[in-house]
Coordinates of C-alpha atoms and ligand atoms in Angstrom, one line a residue:
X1 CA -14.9 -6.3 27.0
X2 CA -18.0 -6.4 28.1
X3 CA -20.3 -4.7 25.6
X4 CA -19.1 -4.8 21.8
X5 CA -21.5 -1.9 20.9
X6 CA -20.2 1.3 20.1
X7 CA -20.9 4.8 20.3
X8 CA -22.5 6.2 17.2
X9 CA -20.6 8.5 15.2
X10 CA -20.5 12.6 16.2
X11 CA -23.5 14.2 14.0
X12 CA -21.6 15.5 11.3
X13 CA -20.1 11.9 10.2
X14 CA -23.5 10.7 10.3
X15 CA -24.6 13.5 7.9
X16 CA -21.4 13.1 5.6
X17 CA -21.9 9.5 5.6
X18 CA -25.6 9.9 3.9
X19 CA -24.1 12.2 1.2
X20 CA -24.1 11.7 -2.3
X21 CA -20.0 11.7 -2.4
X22 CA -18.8 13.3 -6.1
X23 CA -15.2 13.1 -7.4
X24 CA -13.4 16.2 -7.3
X25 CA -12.7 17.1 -11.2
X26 CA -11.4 20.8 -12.1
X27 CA -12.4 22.5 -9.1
X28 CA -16.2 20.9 -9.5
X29 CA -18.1 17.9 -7.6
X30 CA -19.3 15.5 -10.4
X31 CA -20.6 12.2 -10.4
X32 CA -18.5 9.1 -12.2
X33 CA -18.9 9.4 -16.0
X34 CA -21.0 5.6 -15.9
X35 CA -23.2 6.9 -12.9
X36 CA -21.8 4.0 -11.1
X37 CA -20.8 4.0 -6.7
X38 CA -19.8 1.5 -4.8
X39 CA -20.2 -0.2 -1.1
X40 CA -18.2 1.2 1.4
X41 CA -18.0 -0.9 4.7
X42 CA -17.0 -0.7 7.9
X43 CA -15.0 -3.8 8.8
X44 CA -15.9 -4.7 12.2
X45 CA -19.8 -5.4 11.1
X46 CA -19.9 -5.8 7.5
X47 CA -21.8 -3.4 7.1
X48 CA -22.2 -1.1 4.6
X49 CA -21.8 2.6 5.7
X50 CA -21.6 4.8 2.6
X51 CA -21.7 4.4 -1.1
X52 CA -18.3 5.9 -3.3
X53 CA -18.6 7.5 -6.6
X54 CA -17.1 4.4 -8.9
X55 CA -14.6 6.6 -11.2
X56 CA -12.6 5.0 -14.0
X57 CA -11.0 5.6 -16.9
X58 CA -13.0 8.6 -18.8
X59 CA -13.1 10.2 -15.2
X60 CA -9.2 9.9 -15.0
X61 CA -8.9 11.3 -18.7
X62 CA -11.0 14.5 -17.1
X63 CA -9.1 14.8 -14.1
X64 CA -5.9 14.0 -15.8
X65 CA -7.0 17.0 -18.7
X66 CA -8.2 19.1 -15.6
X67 CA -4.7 18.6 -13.8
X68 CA -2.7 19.4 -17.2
X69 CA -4.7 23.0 -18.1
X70 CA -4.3 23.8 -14.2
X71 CA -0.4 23.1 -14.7
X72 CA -0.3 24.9 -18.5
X73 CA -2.3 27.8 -18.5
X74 CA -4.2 28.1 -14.6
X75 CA -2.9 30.8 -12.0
X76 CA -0.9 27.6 -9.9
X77 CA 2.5 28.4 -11.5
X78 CA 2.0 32.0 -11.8
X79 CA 1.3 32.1 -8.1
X80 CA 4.0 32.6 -5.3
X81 CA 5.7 29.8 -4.0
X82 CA 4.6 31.9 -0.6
X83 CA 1.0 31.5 -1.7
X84 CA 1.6 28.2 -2.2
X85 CA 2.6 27.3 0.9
X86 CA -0.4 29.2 2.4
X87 CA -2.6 27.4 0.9
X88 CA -1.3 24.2 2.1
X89 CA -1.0 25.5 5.4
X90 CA -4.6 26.7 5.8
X91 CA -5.6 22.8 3.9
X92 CA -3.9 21.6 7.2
X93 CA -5.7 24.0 9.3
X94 CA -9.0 23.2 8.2
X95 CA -8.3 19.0 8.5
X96 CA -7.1 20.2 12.5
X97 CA -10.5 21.8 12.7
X98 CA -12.1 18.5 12.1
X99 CA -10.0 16.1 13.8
X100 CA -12.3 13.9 14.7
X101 CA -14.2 14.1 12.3
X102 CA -11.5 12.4 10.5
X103 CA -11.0 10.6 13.3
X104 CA -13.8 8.8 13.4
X105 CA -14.3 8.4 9.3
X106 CA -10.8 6.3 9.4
X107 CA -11.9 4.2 12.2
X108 CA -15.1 3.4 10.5
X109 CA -13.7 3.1 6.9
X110 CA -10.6 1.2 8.2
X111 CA -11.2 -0.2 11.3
X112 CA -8.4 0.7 13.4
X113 CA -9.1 2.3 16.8
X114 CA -10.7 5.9 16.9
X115 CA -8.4 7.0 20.0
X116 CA -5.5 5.6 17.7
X117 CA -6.5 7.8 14.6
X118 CA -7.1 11.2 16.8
X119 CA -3.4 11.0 18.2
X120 CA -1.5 9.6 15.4
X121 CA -2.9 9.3 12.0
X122 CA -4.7 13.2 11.7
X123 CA -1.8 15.0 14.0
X124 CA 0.4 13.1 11.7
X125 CA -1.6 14.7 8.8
X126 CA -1.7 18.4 10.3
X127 CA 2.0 18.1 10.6
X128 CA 3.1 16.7 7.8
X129 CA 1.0 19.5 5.1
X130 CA 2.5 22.2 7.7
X131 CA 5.9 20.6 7.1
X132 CA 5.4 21.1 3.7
X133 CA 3.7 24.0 3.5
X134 CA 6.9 25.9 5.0
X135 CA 9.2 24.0 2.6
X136 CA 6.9 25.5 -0.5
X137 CA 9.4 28.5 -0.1
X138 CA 12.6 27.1 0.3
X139 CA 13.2 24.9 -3.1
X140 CA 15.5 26.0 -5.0
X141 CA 18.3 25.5 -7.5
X142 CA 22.0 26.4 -7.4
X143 CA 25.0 28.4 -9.2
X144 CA 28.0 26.0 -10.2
X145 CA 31.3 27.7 -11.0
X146 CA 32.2 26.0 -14.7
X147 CA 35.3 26.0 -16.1
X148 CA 35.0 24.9 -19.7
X149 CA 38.6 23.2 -20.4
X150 CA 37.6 23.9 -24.6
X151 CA 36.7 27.5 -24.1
X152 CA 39.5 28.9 -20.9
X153 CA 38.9 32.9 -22.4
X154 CA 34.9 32.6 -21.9
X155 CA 32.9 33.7 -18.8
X156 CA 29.7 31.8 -17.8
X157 CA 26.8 31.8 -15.5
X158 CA 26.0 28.5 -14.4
X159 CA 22.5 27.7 -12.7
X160 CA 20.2 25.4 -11.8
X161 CA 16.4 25.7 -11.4
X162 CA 14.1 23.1 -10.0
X163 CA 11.4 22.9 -11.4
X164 CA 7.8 20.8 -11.0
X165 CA 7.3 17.6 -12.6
X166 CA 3.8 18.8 -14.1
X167 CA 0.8 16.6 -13.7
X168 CA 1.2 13.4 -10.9
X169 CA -0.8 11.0 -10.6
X170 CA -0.7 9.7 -6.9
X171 CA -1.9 6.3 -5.5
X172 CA -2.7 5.4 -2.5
X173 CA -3.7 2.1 -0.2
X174 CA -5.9 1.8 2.5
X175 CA -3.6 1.2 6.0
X176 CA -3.1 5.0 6.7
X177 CA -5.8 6.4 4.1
X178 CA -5.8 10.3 5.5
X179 CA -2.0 9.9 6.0
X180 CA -1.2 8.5 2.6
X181 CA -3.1 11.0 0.9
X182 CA -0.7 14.1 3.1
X183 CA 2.3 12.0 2.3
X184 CA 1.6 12.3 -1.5
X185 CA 0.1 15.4 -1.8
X186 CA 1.8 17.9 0.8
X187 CA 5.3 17.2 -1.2
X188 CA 3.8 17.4 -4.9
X189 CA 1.8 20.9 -4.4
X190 CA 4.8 22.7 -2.2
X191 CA 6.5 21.9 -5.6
X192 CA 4.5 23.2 -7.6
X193 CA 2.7 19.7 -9.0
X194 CA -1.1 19.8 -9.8
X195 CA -2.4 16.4 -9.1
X196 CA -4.9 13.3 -9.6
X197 CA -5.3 10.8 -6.6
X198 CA -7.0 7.9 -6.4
X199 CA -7.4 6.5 -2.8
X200 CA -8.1 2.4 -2.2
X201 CA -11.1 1.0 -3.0
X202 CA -11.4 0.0 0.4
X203 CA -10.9 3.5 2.2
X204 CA -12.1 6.0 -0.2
X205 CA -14.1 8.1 2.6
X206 CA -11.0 10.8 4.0
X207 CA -10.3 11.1 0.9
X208 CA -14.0 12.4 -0.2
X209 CA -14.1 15.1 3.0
X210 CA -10.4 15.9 2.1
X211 CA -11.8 17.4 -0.9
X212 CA -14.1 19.5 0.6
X213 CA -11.4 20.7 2.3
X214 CA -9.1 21.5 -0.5
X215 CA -12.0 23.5 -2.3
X216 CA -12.8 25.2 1.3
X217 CA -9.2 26.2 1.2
X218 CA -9.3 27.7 -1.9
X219 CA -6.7 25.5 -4.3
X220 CA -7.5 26.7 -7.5
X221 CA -9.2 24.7 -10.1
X222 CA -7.7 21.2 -11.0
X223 CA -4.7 21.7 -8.7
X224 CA -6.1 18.4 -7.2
X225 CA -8.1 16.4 -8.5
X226 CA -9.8 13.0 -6.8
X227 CA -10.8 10.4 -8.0
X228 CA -11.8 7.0 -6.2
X229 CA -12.7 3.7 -7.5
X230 CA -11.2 0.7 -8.1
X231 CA -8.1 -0.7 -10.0
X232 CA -8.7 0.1 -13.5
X233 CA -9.2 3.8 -12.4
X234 CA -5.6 3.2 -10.9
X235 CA -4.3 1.4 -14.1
X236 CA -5.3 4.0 -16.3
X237 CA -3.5 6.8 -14.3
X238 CA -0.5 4.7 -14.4
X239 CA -0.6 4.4 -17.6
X240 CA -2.0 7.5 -19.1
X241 CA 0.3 9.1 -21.9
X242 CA -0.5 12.8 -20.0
X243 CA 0.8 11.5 -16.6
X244 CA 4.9 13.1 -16.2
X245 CA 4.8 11.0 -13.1
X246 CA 3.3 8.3 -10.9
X247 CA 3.6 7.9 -7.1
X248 CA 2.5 4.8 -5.6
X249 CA 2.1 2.7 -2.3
X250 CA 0.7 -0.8 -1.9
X251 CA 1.8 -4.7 -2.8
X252 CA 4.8 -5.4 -4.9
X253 CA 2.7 -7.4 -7.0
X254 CA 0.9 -4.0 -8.2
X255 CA 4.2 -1.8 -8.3
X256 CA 5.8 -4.0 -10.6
X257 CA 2.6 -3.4 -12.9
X258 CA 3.0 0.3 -12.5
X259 CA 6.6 -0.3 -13.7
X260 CA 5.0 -1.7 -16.8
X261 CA 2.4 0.7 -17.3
X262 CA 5.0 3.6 -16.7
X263 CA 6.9 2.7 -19.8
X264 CA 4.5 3.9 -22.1
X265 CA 5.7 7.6 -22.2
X266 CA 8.6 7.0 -19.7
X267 CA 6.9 8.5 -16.8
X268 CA 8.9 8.9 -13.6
X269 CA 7.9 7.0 -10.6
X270 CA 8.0 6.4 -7.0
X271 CA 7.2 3.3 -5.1
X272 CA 6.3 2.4 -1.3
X273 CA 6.2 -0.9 -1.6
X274 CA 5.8 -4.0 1.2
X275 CA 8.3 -5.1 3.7
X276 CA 9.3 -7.6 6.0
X277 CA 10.6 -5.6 8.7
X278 CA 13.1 -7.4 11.4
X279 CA 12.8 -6.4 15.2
X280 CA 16.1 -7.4 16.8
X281 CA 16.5 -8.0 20.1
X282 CA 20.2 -8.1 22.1
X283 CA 20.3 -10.1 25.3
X284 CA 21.3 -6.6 26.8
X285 CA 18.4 -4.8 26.2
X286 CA 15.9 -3.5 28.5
X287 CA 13.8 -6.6 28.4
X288 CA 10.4 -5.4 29.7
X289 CA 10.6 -2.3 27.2
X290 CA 11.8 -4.3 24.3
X291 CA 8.7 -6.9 24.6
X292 CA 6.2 -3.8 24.4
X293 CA 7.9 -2.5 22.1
X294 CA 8.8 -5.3 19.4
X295 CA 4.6 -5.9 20.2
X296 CA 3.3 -2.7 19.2
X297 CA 5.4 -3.0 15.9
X298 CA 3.9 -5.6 14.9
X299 CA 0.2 -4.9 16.4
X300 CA 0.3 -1.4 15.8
X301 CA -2.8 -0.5 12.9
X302 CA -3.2 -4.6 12.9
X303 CA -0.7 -5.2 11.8
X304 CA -1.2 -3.3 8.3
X305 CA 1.8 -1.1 8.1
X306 CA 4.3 -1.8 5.2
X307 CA 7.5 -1.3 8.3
X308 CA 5.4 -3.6 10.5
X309 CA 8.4 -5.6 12.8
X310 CA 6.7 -8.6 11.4
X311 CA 10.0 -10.9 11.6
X312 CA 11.3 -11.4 15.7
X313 CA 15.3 -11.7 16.0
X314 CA 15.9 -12.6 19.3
X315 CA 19.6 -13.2 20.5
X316 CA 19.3 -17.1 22.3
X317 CA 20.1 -15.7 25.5
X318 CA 17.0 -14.1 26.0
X319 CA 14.6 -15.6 23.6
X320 CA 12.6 -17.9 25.4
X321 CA 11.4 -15.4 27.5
X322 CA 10.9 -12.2 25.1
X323 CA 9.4 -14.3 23.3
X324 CA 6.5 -15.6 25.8
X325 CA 6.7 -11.9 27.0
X326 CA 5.5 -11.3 23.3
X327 CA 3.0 -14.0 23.2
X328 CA 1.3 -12.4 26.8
X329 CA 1.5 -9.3 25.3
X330 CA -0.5 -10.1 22.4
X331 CA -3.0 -12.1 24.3
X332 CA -3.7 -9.2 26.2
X333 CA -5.1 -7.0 23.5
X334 CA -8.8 -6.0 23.3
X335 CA -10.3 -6.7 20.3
X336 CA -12.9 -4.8 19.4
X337 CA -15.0 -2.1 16.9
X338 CA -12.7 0.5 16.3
X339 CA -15.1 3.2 17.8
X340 CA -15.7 1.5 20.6
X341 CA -13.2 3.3 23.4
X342 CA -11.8 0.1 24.8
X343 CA -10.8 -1.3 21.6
X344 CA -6.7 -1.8 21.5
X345 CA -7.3 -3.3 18.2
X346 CA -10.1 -3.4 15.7
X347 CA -10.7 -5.7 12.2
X348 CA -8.5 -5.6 9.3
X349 CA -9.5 -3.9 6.5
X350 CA -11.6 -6.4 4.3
X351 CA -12.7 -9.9 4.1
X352 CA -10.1 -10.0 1.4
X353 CA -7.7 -9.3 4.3
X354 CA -8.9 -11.2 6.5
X355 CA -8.9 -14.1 4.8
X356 CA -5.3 -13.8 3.1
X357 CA -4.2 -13.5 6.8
X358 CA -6.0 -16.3 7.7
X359 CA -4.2 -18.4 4.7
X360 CA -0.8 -17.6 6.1
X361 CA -1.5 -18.6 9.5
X362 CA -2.4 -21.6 7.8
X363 CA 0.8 -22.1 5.6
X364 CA 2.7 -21.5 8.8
X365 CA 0.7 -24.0 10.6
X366 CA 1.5 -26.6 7.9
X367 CA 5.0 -25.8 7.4
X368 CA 5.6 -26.7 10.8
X369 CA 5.8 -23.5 12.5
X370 CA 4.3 -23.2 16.4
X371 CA 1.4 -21.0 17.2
X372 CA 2.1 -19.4 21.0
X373 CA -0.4 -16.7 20.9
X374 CA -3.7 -15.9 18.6
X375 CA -3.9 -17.9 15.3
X376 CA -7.7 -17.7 14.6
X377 CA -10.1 -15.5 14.1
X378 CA -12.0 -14.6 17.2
X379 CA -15.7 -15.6 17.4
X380 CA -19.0 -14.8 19.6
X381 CA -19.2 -11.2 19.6
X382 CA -16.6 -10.5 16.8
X383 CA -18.1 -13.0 14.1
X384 CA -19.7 -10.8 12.1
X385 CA -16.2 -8.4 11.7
X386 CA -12.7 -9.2 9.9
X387 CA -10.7 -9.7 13.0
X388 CA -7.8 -11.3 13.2
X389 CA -6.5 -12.5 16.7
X390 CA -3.0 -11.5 17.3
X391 CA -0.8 -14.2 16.7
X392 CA 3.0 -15.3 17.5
X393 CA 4.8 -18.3 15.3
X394 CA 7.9 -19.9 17.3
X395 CA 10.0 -22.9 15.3
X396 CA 9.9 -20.7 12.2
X397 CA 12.4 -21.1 9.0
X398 CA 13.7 -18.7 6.8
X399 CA 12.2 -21.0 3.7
X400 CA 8.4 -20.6 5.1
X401 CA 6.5 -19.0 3.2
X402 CA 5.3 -16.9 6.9
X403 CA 9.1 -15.5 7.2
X404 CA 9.6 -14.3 3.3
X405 CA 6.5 -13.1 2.3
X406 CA 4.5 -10.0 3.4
X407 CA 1.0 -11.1 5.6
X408 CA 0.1 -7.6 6.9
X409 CA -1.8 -8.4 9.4
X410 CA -0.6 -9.1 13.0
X411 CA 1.2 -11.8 13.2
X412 CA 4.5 -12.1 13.8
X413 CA 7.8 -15.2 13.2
X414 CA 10.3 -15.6 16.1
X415 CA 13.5 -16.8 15.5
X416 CA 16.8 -16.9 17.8
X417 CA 20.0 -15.4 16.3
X418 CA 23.9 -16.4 17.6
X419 CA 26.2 -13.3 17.3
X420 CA 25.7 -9.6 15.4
X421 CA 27.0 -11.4 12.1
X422 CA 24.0 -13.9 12.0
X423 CA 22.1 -11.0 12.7
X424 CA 22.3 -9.0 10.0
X425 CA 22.8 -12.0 8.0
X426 CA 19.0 -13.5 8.9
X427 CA 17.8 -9.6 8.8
X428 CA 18.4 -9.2 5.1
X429 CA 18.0 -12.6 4.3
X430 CA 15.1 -11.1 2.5
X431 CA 13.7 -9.6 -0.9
X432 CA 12.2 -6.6 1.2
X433 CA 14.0 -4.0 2.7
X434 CA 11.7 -1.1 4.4
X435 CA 12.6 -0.9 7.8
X436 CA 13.8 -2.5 11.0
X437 CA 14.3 -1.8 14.8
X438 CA 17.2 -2.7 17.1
X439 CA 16.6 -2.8 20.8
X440 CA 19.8 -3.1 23.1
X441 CA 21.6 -0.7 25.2
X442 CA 25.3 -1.2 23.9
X443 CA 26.3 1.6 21.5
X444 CA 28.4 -0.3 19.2
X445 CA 26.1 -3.1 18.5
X446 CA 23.3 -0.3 17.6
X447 CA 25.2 1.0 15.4
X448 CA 27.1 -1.5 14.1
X449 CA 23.5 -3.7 13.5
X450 CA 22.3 -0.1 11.7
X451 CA 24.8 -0.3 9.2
X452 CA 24.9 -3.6 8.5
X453 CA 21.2 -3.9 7.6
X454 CA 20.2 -3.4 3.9
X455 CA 17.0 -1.3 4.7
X456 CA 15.5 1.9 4.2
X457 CA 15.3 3.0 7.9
X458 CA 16.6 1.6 11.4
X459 CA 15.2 2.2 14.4
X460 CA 16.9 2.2 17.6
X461 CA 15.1 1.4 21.3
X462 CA 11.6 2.4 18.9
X463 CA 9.5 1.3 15.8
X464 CA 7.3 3.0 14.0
X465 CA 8.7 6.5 15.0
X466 CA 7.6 8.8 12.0
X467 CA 8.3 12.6 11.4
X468 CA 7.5 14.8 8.3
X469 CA 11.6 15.5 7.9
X470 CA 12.8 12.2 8.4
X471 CA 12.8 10.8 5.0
X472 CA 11.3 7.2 4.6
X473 CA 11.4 4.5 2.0
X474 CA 13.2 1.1 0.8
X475 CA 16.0 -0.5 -0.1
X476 CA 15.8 -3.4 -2.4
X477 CA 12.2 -4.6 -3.3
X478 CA 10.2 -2.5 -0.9
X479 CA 10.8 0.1 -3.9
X480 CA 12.1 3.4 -5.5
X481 CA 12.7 6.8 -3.9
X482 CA 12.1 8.5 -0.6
X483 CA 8.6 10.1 0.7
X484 CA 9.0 12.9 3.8
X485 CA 12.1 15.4 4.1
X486 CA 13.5 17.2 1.9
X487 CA 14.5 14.2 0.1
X488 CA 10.7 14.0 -1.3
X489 CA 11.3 17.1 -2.9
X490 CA 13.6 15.2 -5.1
X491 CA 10.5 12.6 -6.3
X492 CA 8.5 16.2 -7.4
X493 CA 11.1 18.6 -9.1
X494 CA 13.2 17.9 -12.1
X495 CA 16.7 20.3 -12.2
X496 CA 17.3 22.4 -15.1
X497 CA 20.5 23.6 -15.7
X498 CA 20.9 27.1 -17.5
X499 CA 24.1 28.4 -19.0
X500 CA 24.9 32.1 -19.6
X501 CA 27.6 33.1 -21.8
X502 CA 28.4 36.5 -20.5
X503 CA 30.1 39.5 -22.5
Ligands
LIG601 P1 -2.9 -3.0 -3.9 O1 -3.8 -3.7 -4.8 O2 -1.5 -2.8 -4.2 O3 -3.6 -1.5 -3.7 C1 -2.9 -0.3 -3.6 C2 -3.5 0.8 -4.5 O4 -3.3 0.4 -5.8 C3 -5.1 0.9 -4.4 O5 -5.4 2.2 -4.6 C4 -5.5 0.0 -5.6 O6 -6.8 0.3 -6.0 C5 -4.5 0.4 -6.6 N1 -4.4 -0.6 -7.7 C6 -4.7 -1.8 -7.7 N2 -4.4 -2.4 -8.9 C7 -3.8 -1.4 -9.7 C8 -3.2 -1.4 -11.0 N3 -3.2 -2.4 -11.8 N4 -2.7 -0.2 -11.4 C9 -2.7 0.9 -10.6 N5 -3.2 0.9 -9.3 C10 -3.8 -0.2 -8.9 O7 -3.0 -3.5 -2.4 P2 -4.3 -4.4 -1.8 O8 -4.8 -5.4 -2.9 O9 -5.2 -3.5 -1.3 O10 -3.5 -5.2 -0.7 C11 -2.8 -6.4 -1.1 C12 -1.5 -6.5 -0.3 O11 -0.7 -5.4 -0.6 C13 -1.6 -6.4 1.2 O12 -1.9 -7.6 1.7 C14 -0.2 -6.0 1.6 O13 0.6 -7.1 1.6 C15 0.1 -5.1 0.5 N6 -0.1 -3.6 0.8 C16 1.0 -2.9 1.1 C17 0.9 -1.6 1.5 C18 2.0 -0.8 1.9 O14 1.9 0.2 2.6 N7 3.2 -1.0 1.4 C19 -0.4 -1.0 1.6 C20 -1.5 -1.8 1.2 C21 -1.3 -3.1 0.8 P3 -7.9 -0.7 -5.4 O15 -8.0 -0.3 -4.0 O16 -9.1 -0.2 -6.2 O17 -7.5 -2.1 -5.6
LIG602 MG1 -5.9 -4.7 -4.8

């Protein structure tokens, strides 16, 4: 890359940047309770861009009160399931309208590339709410023939209604912030949910112009509610007495405290939790596609993805040279800002990040494993961002601490593998179990590898392939339930069952 200086931001991020950003409380634009905001920066410079309103605890007691009269006594349940769905729809409209807007606010509040975030992460967005927005019509319970063995001369009706969980409290990290934010909130209005988010610290700027939005669209008053600032504002919506249920996505280490802090009133609970994904390679595959491919699911968003391929399976065969096809691969990524139009990949998210990444490559260093491709952070130009080089590890163990535990961040371990057996074996030789991909052009090994892995989804000849009906989630540690689909639905209604004992 030549020049490392980007183009300036479209007019109207410039202006919303400048703003004086205000949570989103019962329909109004208020300031945190203490008066406090914090720094937002934009990773590649350290720079500080905007300033977030710093909500905590009294703000999530409003918004959580807000969300609760909304669900009670508001026009949200009295309204058509059909008006529901409008409403979502036209939410998505209006985010379409200012794709890249969006666009551009995610590159600067997260780094990744804009030209990534205008085909991917606000499409993604528009879809998913429209996905939803359809479905808003088409939950709905069932009648059950009963046959009650104690009462044979009786007739009954038997049927089920779904029905909203009440007031959610949704929390959200900052890899996909826009996309997060749809995957959370598209399912919980269609269903009838009124809602408090609270974005990451980190990323809290979508989630700011998202609110315009949802008051533009005309969501009645406390429907959603959002609230940004940092963990104790996410701790006390975990734990908050008022809260019927909690959906969450970041580290495990913070979804086993929202475990804790859901006990309190029993609240019910989802978690997206981290992963440890295998890419698998046969010795049949298409070997030129699977080394771009296995690459961009590790690289893709930096790494940062909880279903990032970051573990390398290669069959022996073949694994010297996918692997050095990986390694090229990764050394030919542009670092870069994410605004600027070459960039293939921008910073991490935080020093924070950037220097936990940094610590792994260390451990794996020490631990013996061998470093084919990145393994520092790039200098010169880049100094003043959070960039990690894209890095490959060869000579890895399953003990390291590299091959167990999640880095998120782009760097990937390469092992060989014997026979499908040792494959699956080494694939959930694991605590996490989110995703994993299988490249190889035999049938049977597909889907024999598909089944045999213990993990939420399996991709086959792809990674990273997302839809809003195909449900996604994890097996084992990576946590509970299932976001997307009609399987979401699930996560956001209980089932009431109503018996008529007719004349
Ligand atoms: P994190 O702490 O789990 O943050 C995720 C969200 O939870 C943020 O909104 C965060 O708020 C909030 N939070 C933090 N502490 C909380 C608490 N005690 N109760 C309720 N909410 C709380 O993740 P992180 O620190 O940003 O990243 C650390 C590691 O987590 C990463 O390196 C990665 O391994 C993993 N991670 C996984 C995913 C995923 O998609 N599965 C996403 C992000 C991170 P604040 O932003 O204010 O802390
Ligand atoms: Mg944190």
């Amino acid at each position: 890359m030549t020049t490392l200086t980007a183009p300036q931001p479209i007019p109207e991020v410039r202006e919303f940047l400048k703003k004086s950003h205000k949570l989103l409380i019962d329909g109004r634009r208020v300031d945190a309770k203490s008066g406090e905001t914090f720094e937002v920066f934009d990773p590649s410079s350290n720079s500080v861009v905007a300033h977030a309103p710093k909500g905590g605890k009294e703000d999530i007691d409003a918004a959580v009160k807000a969300a609760r009269k909304a669900f009670e006594d508001g026009p949200w349940r009295k309204i058509t399931a059909s008006e529901r769905g409008k409403l979502i729809w036209k939410l998505a409209d209006l985010i379409e309208k200012h794709t890249e807007e969006f666009a551009q606010l995610e590159s600067l509040d997260n780094g990744k590339p804009v030209g990534v975030a205008r085909v991917a992460d606000v499409p993604l967005t528009v879809d998913h709410f429209r996905y939803y927005a359809g479905l808003a019509t088409k939950i709905h319970g069932e009648t059950i023939p009963i046959s009650v063995p104690y009462a044979p001369e009786m007739q009954f009706l038997d049927y089920t209604l779904r029905e909203p969980m009440g007031v959610v409290g949704q929390i959200i990290p900052w890899n996909f912030p826009l996309l997060m934010a749809a995957w959370k909130m598209g399912v919980a209005l269609a269903a009838g949910n009124c809602v408090v988010l609270k974005p990451a610290e980190q990323t809290p700027l979508s989630a700011l112009r998202l609110a315009d939005l949802f008051q533009e669209a005309g969501f009645p008053d406390g429907v959603v509610n959002i609230v940004t600032g940092y963990p104790d504002a996410g701790a006390a919506l975990a734990e908050h007495p008022d809260v019927d249920k909690v959906a969450f996505t970041g580290s495990t280490e913070v979804g086993r405290k929202i475990v804790q802090a859901s006990s309190g009133n029993l609240k019910r609970i989802t978690l997206e939790l981290g992963g440890k994904s295998p890419s698998i390679v046969f010795p049949d595959a298409d070997l030129e596609t699977a080394a771009l491919g296995v690459s961009n699911a590790i690289f893709f968003n930096h790494g940062q993805c909880c279903c990032a391929g970051s573990r390398l399976l290669v069959h022996k065969k073949v694994y010297g040279e996918l692997v050095d096809r990986v390694a090229e691969q990764a050394k030919k990524i542009r670092l870069g800002p994410g605004m600027h139009p070459d960039t293939d990949m921008g910073p991490l998210v935080s020093l924070e990040q950037q220097s936990r990444v940094m610590d792994y490559i260390q451990s794996g260093r020490s631990e013996g494993a061998v470093v084919t491709a990145g393994g520092e952070k790039p200098d010169g130009d880049l100094d003043s961002g959070y960039y990690v080089a894209p890095t490959v590890f060869d000579k890895v163990n399953t003990g390291m601490r590299i091959v167990q535990e999640e880095i998120f961040g782009p760097v990937v371990c390469a092992s060989p593998f014997e026979d499908l057996d040792d494959v699956i074996a080494q694939g959930n030789d694991n605590p996490y179990g989110l995703a994993a991909s299988v490249w190889t052009r035999d049938i049977n090994k597909a889907h024999k590898t598909a089944a045999g892995l213990k993990a939420g989804t399996v991709w086959v000849n792809c990674h990273n392939i997302f839809d809003a009906a195909a449900p996604f989630g994890g097996y084992k540690q990576s946590g509970y339930g299932r976001e997307m689909g009609v399987h979401a639905l699930e996560m956001y209604t209980q089932v009431k069952n109503v018996i008529v004992q007719l004349d």
